[in-house]
mmCIF file of C-alpha atoms in Angstrom:
data_model
loop_
_atom_site.group_PDB
_atom_site.id
_atom_site.type_symbol
_atom_site.label_atom_id
_atom_site.label_comp_id
_atom_site.label_asym_id
_atom_site.label_seq_id
_atom_site.Cartn_x
_atom_site.Cartn_y
_atom_site.Cartn_z
ATOM 1 C CA UNK A 944 39.678 60.273 -3.166
ATOM 2 C CA UNK A 945 42.551 62.120 -1.566
ATOM 3 C CA UNK A 946 46.196 62.155 -2.418
ATOM 4 C CA UNK A 947 48.291 59.605 -0.600
ATOM 5 C CA UNK A 948 49.351 60.852 2.826
ATOM 6 C CA UNK A 949 47.444 64.140 3.025
ATOM 7 C CA UNK A 950 43.889 65.380 3.395
ATOM 8 C CA UNK A 951 41.723 67.502 1.130
ATOM 9 C CA UNK A 952 39.221 69.906 2.669
ATOM 10 C CA UNK A 953 36.417 71.534 0.675
ATOM 11 C CA UNK A 954 34.607 74.605 2.024
ATOM 12 C CA UNK A 955 31.361 76.238 0.944
ATOM 13 C CA UNK A 956 32.489 79.841 1.143
ATOM 14 C CA UNK A 957 32.160 82.936 3.341
ATOM 15 C CA UNK A 958 35.515 81.793 4.598
ATOM 16 C CA UNK A 959 37.571 83.495 7.289
ATOM 17 C CA UNK A 960 34.558 85.341 8.766
ATOM 18 C CA UNK A 961 33.483 85.036 12.405
ATOM 19 C CA UNK A 962 31.670 81.725 12.740
ATOM 20 C CA UNK A 963 34.158 79.822 10.594
ATOM 21 C CA UNK A 964 36.453 79.002 13.514
ATOM 22 C CA UNK A 965 35.433 75.317 13.850
ATOM 23 C CA UNK A 966 36.581 74.564 10.311
ATOM 24 C CA UNK A 967 39.839 76.502 10.651
ATOM 25 C CA UNK A 968 40.616 74.811 13.961
ATOM 26 C CA UNK A 969 40.014 71.421 12.375
ATOM 27 C CA UNK A 970 42.513 72.163 9.612
ATOM 28 C CA UNK A 971 45.124 73.069 12.192
ATOM 29 C CA UNK A 972 44.284 70.033 14.328
ATOM 30 C CA UNK A 973 44.810 67.751 11.335
ATOM 31 C CA UNK A 974 48.075 69.519 10.540
ATOM 32 C CA UNK A 975 49.289 69.154 14.121
ATOM 33 C CA UNK A 976 48.739 65.401 13.860
ATOM 34 C CA UNK A 977 50.429 65.198 10.468
ATOM 35 C CA UNK A 978 52.479 61.987 10.263
ATOM 36 C CA UNK A 979 56.169 62.129 9.503
ATOM 37 C CA UNK A 980 56.929 65.504 11.062
ATOM 38 C CA UNK A 981 60.566 65.444 12.109
ATOM 39 C CA UNK A 982 60.162 67.952 14.914
ATOM 40 C CA UNK A 983 56.838 68.192 16.730
ATOM 41 C CA UNK A 984 57.907 71.490 18.287
ATOM 42 C CA UNK A 985 57.956 73.260 14.927
ATOM 43 C CA UNK A 986 55.090 75.679 14.283
ATOM 44 C CA UNK A 987 52.245 74.637 12.018
ATOM 45 C CA UNK A 988 52.961 76.379 8.714
ATOM 46 C CA UNK A 989 49.900 77.728 6.881
ATOM 47 C CA UNK A 990 50.206 79.056 3.326
ATOM 48 C CA UNK A 991 47.422 81.254 1.914
ATOM 49 C CA UNK A 992 47.422 81.113 -1.901
ATOM 50 C CA UNK A 993 45.023 83.773 -3.330
ATOM 51 C CA UNK A 994 45.072 82.563 -6.952
ATOM 52 C CA UNK A 995 41.289 82.640 -7.392
ATOM 53 C CA UNK A 996 41.245 86.300 -6.344
ATOM 54 C CA UNK A 997 43.834 87.333 -8.965
ATOM 55 C CA UNK A 998 41.362 89.484 -10.958
ATOM 56 C CA UNK A 999 40.188 91.239 -7.827
ATOM 57 C CA UNK A 1000 42.069 91.957 -4.631
ATOM 58 C CA UNK A 1001 44.366 89.021 -3.869
ATOM 59 C CA UNK A 1002 46.142 90.975 -1.140
ATOM 60 C CA UNK A 1003 42.867 91.474 0.710
ATOM 61 C CA UNK A 1004 41.898 87.797 0.410
ATOM 62 C CA UNK A 1005 45.298 86.766 1.705
ATOM 63 C CA UNK A 1006 45.225 89.268 4.588
ATOM 64 C CA UNK A 1007 41.819 88.000 5.679
ATOM 65 C CA UNK A 1008 43.195 84.456 5.673
ATOM 66 C CA UNK A 1009 46.198 85.420 7.773
ATOM 67 C CA UNK A 1010 43.985 87.218 10.296
ATOM 68 C CA UNK A 1011 41.546 84.296 10.515
ATOM 69 C CA UNK A 1012 44.199 81.666 11.171
ATOM 70 C CA UNK A 1013 45.863 83.918 13.724
ATOM 71 C CA UNK A 1014 42.469 84.289 15.406
ATOM 72 C CA UNK A 1015 42.257 80.548 16.084
ATOM 73 C CA UNK A 1016 45.966 80.000 16.682
ATOM 74 C CA UNK A 1017 45.715 80.537 20.423
ATOM 75 C CA UNK A 1018 43.201 77.693 20.747
ATOM 76 C CA UNK A 1019 45.500 75.408 18.780
ATOM 77 C CA UNK A 1020 48.504 76.284 20.938
ATOM 78 C CA UNK A 1021 46.513 75.374 24.040
ATOM 79 C CA UNK A 1022 45.367 72.077 22.522
ATOM 80 C CA UNK A 1023 48.551 70.939 20.805
ATOM 81 C CA UNK A 1024 51.427 72.986 22.170
ATOM 82 C CA UNK A 1025 52.253 73.999 18.589
ATOM 83 C CA UNK A 1026 52.435 77.555 17.344
ATOM 84 C CA UNK A 1027 50.997 78.676 14.016
ATOM 85 C CA UNK A 1028 53.039 80.482 11.351
ATOM 86 C CA UNK A 1029 51.046 81.963 8.461
ATOM 87 C CA UNK A 1030 52.512 82.932 5.086
ATOM 88 C CA UNK A 1031 51.078 84.446 1.912
ATOM 89 C CA UNK A 1032 52.185 82.681 -1.278
ATOM 90 C CA UNK A 1033 51.141 85.134 -3.989
ATOM 91 C CA UNK A 1034 50.504 82.926 -7.018
ATOM 92 C CA UNK A 1035 48.310 85.003 -9.315
ATOM 93 C CA UNK A 1036 49.556 84.418 -12.877
ATOM 94 C CA UNK A 1037 51.704 82.169 -15.064
ATOM 95 C CA UNK A 1038 54.935 83.868 -13.979
ATOM 96 C CA UNK A 1039 54.334 83.395 -10.257
ATOM 97 C CA UNK A 1040 53.060 79.827 -10.828
ATOM 98 C CA UNK A 1041 56.473 79.035 -12.344
ATOM 99 C CA UNK A 1042 58.478 80.692 -9.558
ATOM 100 C CA UNK A 1043 60.752 78.074 -7.918
ATOM 101 C CA UNK A 1044 60.988 80.108 -4.706
ATOM 102 C CA UNK A 1045 57.209 80.056 -4.280
ATOM 103 C CA UNK A 1046 57.166 76.340 -5.061
ATOM 104 C CA UNK A 1047 59.817 75.738 -2.392
ATOM 105 C CA UNK A 1048 57.827 77.745 0.155
ATOM 106 C CA UNK A 1049 54.797 75.534 -0.471
ATOM 107 C CA UNK A 1050 56.880 72.392 0.083
ATOM 108 C CA UNK A 1051 57.392 73.305 3.742
ATOM 109 C CA UNK A 1052 53.690 74.005 4.360
ATOM 110 C CA UNK A 1053 51.457 71.965 6.638
ATOM 111 C CA UNK A 1054 48.243 73.628 5.428
ATOM 112 C CA UNK A 1055 47.758 75.128 1.966
ATOM 113 C CA UNK A 1056 44.583 77.186 1.689
ATOM 114 C CA UNK A 1057 42.954 78.562 -1.471
ATOM 115 C CA UNK A 1058 40.415 81.307 -0.687
ATOM 116 C CA UNK A 1059 37.603 82.063 -3.116
ATOM 117 C CA UNK A 1060 37.330 84.270 -6.167
ATOM 118 C CA UNK A 1061 36.775 83.384 -9.834
ATOM 119 C CA UNK A 1062 36.329 79.629 -10.387
ATOM 120 C CA UNK A 1063 38.243 79.420 -13.666
ATOM 121 C CA UNK A 1064 41.515 80.880 -12.397
ATOM 122 C CA UNK A 1065 43.040 78.108 -10.290
ATOM 123 C CA UNK A 1066 42.699 75.352 -12.935
ATOM 124 C CA UNK A 1067 43.824 77.727 -15.693
ATOM 125 C CA UNK A 1068 46.809 79.246 -13.893
ATOM 126 C CA UNK A 1069 48.139 76.256 -11.936
ATOM 127 C CA UNK A 1070 47.717 73.219 -14.168
ATOM 128 C CA UNK A 1071 51.093 71.747 -15.154
ATOM 129 C CA UNK A 1072 53.167 74.336 -13.275
ATOM 130 C CA UNK A 1073 56.021 73.997 -10.762
ATOM 131 C CA UNK A 1074 53.777 75.423 -8.047
ATOM 132 C CA UNK A 1075 51.099 72.798 -8.663
ATOM 133 C CA UNK A 1076 53.752 70.058 -8.705
ATOM 134 C CA UNK A 1077 55.007 71.347 -5.334
ATOM 135 C CA UNK A 1078 51.465 71.330 -3.906
ATOM 136 C CA UNK A 1079 50.943 67.725 -5.009
ATOM 137 C CA UNK A 1080 54.321 66.743 -3.568
ATOM 138 C CA UNK A 1081 53.507 68.397 -0.245
ATOM 139 C CA UNK A 1082 50.048 66.838 -0.132
ATOM 140 C CA UNK A 1083 51.612 63.452 -0.715
ATOM 141 C CA UNK A 1084 53.779 63.877 2.383
ATOM 142 C CA UNK A 1085 50.794 64.472 4.667
ATOM 143 C CA UNK A 1086 49.941 68.164 4.308
ATOM 144 C CA UNK A 1087 46.379 69.525 4.218
ATOM 145 C CA UNK A 1088 45.081 71.137 1.001
ATOM 146 C CA UNK A 1089 41.969 73.233 1.578
ATOM 147 C CA UNK A 1090 39.905 75.305 -0.806
ATOM 148 C CA UNK A 1091 36.973 77.617 -0.130
ATOM 149 C CA UNK A 1092 34.297 78.458 -2.705
ATOM 150 C CA UNK A 1093 36.212 78.843 -5.994
ATOM 151 C CA UNK A 1094 39.221 77.341 -4.242
ATOM 152 C CA UNK A 1095 37.202 74.186 -3.573
ATOM 153 C CA UNK A 1096 35.563 74.121 -7.013
ATOM 154 C CA UNK A 1097 38.961 73.874 -8.698
ATOM 155 C CA UNK A 1098 39.773 70.565 -7.006
ATOM 156 C CA UNK A 1099 36.908 68.552 -8.500
ATOM 157 C CA UNK A 1100 36.873 66.568 -11.711
ATOM 158 C CA UNK A 1101 35.100 69.448 -13.428
ATOM 159 C CA UNK A 1102 34.713 73.066 -12.378
ATOM 160 C CA UNK A 1103 31.656 75.210 -13.023
ATOM 161 C CA UNK A 1104 32.296 78.679 -14.434
ATOM 162 C CA UNK A 1105 29.875 81.320 -15.743
ATOM 163 C CA UNK A 1106 30.980 80.343 -19.254
ATOM 164 C CA UNK A 1107 30.386 76.631 -18.721
ATOM 165 C CA UNK A 1108 32.154 73.656 -17.218
ATOM 166 C CA UNK A 1109 35.920 73.278 -17.557
ATOM 167 C CA UNK A 1110 38.220 70.451 -16.430
ATOM 168 C CA UNK A 1111 39.127 70.758 -12.774
ATOM 169 C CA UNK A 1112 42.398 69.720 -11.206
ATOM 170 C CA UNK A 1113 40.942 66.292 -10.470
ATOM 171 C CA UNK A 1114 41.977 65.724 -6.868
ATOM 172 C CA UNK A 1115 38.367 64.849 -6.067
ATOM 173 C CA UNK A 1116 37.398 62.694 -9.077
ATOM 174 C CA UNK A 1117 33.801 62.085 -10.066
ATOM 175 C CA UNK A 1118 32.632 65.267 -8.349
ATOM 176 C CA UNK A 1119 31.663 68.826 -9.248
ATOM 177 C CA UNK A 1120 31.653 71.111 -6.199
ATOM 178 C CA UNK A 1121 28.883 73.660 -5.648
ATOM 179 C CA UNK A 1122 29.645 76.163 -2.865
ATOM 180 C CA UNK A 1123 27.095 78.452 -1.177
ATOM 181 C CA UNK A 1124 24.498 75.672 -1.530
ATOM 182 C CA UNK A 1125 21.555 75.338 0.848
ATOM 183 C CA UNK A 1126 17.920 74.246 0.873
ATOM 184 C CA UNK A 1127 16.738 77.468 -0.788
ATOM 185 C CA UNK A 1128 19.224 77.329 -3.671
ATOM 186 C CA UNK A 1129 19.618 73.579 -4.191
ATOM 187 C CA UNK A 1130 17.166 73.154 -7.081
ATOM 188 C CA UNK A 1131 18.859 75.976 -8.980
ATOM 189 C CA UNK A 1132 22.284 74.515 -8.202
ATOM 190 C CA UNK A 1133 21.312 71.124 -9.628
ATOM 191 C CA UNK A 1134 19.830 72.678 -12.758
ATOM 192 C CA UNK A 1135 22.868 74.883 -13.324
ATOM 193 C CA UNK A 1136 25.519 72.235 -12.702
ATOM 194 C CA UNK A 1137 23.872 69.156 -14.160
ATOM 195 C CA UNK A 1138 22.964 70.810 -17.470
ATOM 196 C CA UNK A 1139 26.571 70.897 -18.653
ATOM 197 C CA UNK A 1140 27.726 67.487 -17.459
ATOM 198 C CA UNK A 1141 28.665 65.042 -20.201
ATOM 199 C CA UNK A 1142 30.053 62.371 -17.856
ATOM 200 C CA UNK A 1143 28.694 60.653 -14.732
ATOM 201 C CA UNK A 1144 29.700 63.200 -12.110
ATOM 202 C CA UNK A 1145 28.069 63.728 -8.726
ATOM 203 C CA UNK A 1146 27.199 67.149 -7.312
ATOM 204 C CA UNK A 1147 28.562 68.096 -3.898
ATOM 205 C CA UNK A 1148 26.744 71.109 -2.463
ATOM 206 C CA UNK A 1149 28.370 72.787 0.531
ATOM 207 C CA UNK A 1150 26.764 75.533 2.588
ATOM 208 C CA UNK A 1151 28.701 78.609 3.643
ATOM 209 C CA UNK A 1152 31.035 78.286 6.638
ATOM 210 C CA UNK A 1153 30.829 74.522 6.280
ATOM 211 C CA UNK A 1154 33.468 72.093 5.102
ATOM 212 C CA UNK A 1155 33.989 68.506 4.036
ATOM 213 C CA UNK A 1156 37.149 66.640 5.000
ATOM 214 C CA UNK A 1157 37.813 64.080 2.249
ATOM 215 C CA UNK A 1158 39.185 60.998 3.967
ATOM 216 C CA UNK A 1159 41.706 58.669 2.392
ATOM 217 C CA UNK A 1160 39.519 55.774 3.610
ATOM 218 C CA UNK A 1161 36.636 56.911 1.400
ATOM 219 C CA UNK A 1162 34.647 58.441 4.266
ATOM 220 C CA UNK A 1163 33.918 62.159 4.161
ATOM 221 C CA UNK A 1164 33.302 64.210 7.326
ATOM 222 C CA UNK A 1165 31.329 67.442 7.691
ATOM 223 C CA UNK A 1166 32.616 70.308 9.847
ATOM 224 C CA UNK A 1167 30.726 73.568 10.341
ATOM 225 C CA UNK A 1168 27.352 75.124 10.920
ATOM 226 C CA UNK A 1169 25.566 74.326 7.642
ATOM 227 C CA UNK A 1170 24.534 71.348 5.539
ATOM 228 C CA UNK A 1171 26.330 69.339 2.908
ATOM 229 C CA UNK A 1172 24.270 67.857 0.072
ATOM 230 C CA UNK A 1173 25.383 64.979 -2.121
ATOM 231 C CA UNK A 1174 23.631 63.971 -5.346
ATOM 232 C CA UNK A 1175 25.263 60.851 -6.776
ATOM 233 C CA UNK A 1176 25.650 60.532 -10.550
ATOM 234 C CA UNK A 1177 22.469 59.573 -12.340
ATOM 235 C CA UNK A 1178 20.100 60.017 -9.405
ATOM 236 C CA UNK A 1179 17.765 62.715 -8.144
ATOM 237 C CA UNK A 1180 18.081 61.534 -4.549
ATOM 238 C CA UNK A 1181 19.939 63.866 -2.209
ATOM 239 C CA UNK A 1182 21.851 62.907 0.909
ATOM 240 C CA UNK A 1183 21.938 65.695 3.519
ATOM 241 C CA UNK A 1184 24.731 65.606 6.102
ATOM 242 C CA UNK A 1185 25.471 67.978 8.993
ATOM 243 C CA UNK A 1186 28.294 68.799 11.400
ATOM 244 C CA UNK A 1187 30.188 65.831 12.798
ATOM 245 C CA UNK A 1188 28.571 63.219 10.562
ATOM 246 C CA UNK A 1189 30.349 61.164 7.936
ATOM 247 C CA UNK A 1190 29.217 59.766 4.610
ATOM 248 C CA UNK A 1191 30.567 57.768 1.717
ATOM 249 C CA UNK A 1192 29.896 59.320 -1.725
#
């Protein structure tokens, strides 16, 4: 359920805030261990892509991402000996999604991170573009693709929007991703998401400041302070998983 070579990380939202450091550190740890790096002394390159925030304040979303990764960079340097270099790749419309310079910048990334915003924008803006092709190429060489809230929702088979479900980008097939999910909201999440499903798709609920690392071996690992809830297609049973545990959807 992940592209060959790289890892996909899905996050439940409230990203970049104090308390989210364990998830951010894990992204950088995975990037530091990325296979095939020609020079292990190179800094870990993080690209913040604020596409989902295009209708709002993409500059603010990107700046918060830069600050958050810089906040944990010192820990990563101590653990790995690698520095962290953070860039903003401002893909916010069809023109920027077709920009070959932005696509080239993404090809040298070790971590590509989509912060949250409006859930329809990433699938609508990126599908079939040079930037999306570059992201897939980079993921295939071992990079980490992470999305928070709307950034995570876009990577599933389908994506919930206020106007109904739309096709997602399909990197996590058979799944619709529900961020900001917890025990208090779960029943409403299931009702909202399941009502529009026309195919057998499972619901992955992720609490805030909590992430799921989608393993290429089919095992998924939880990182962060909250719970992850998995409802397989066609069942009302819910698997609840917490920090450090793994599960197979």
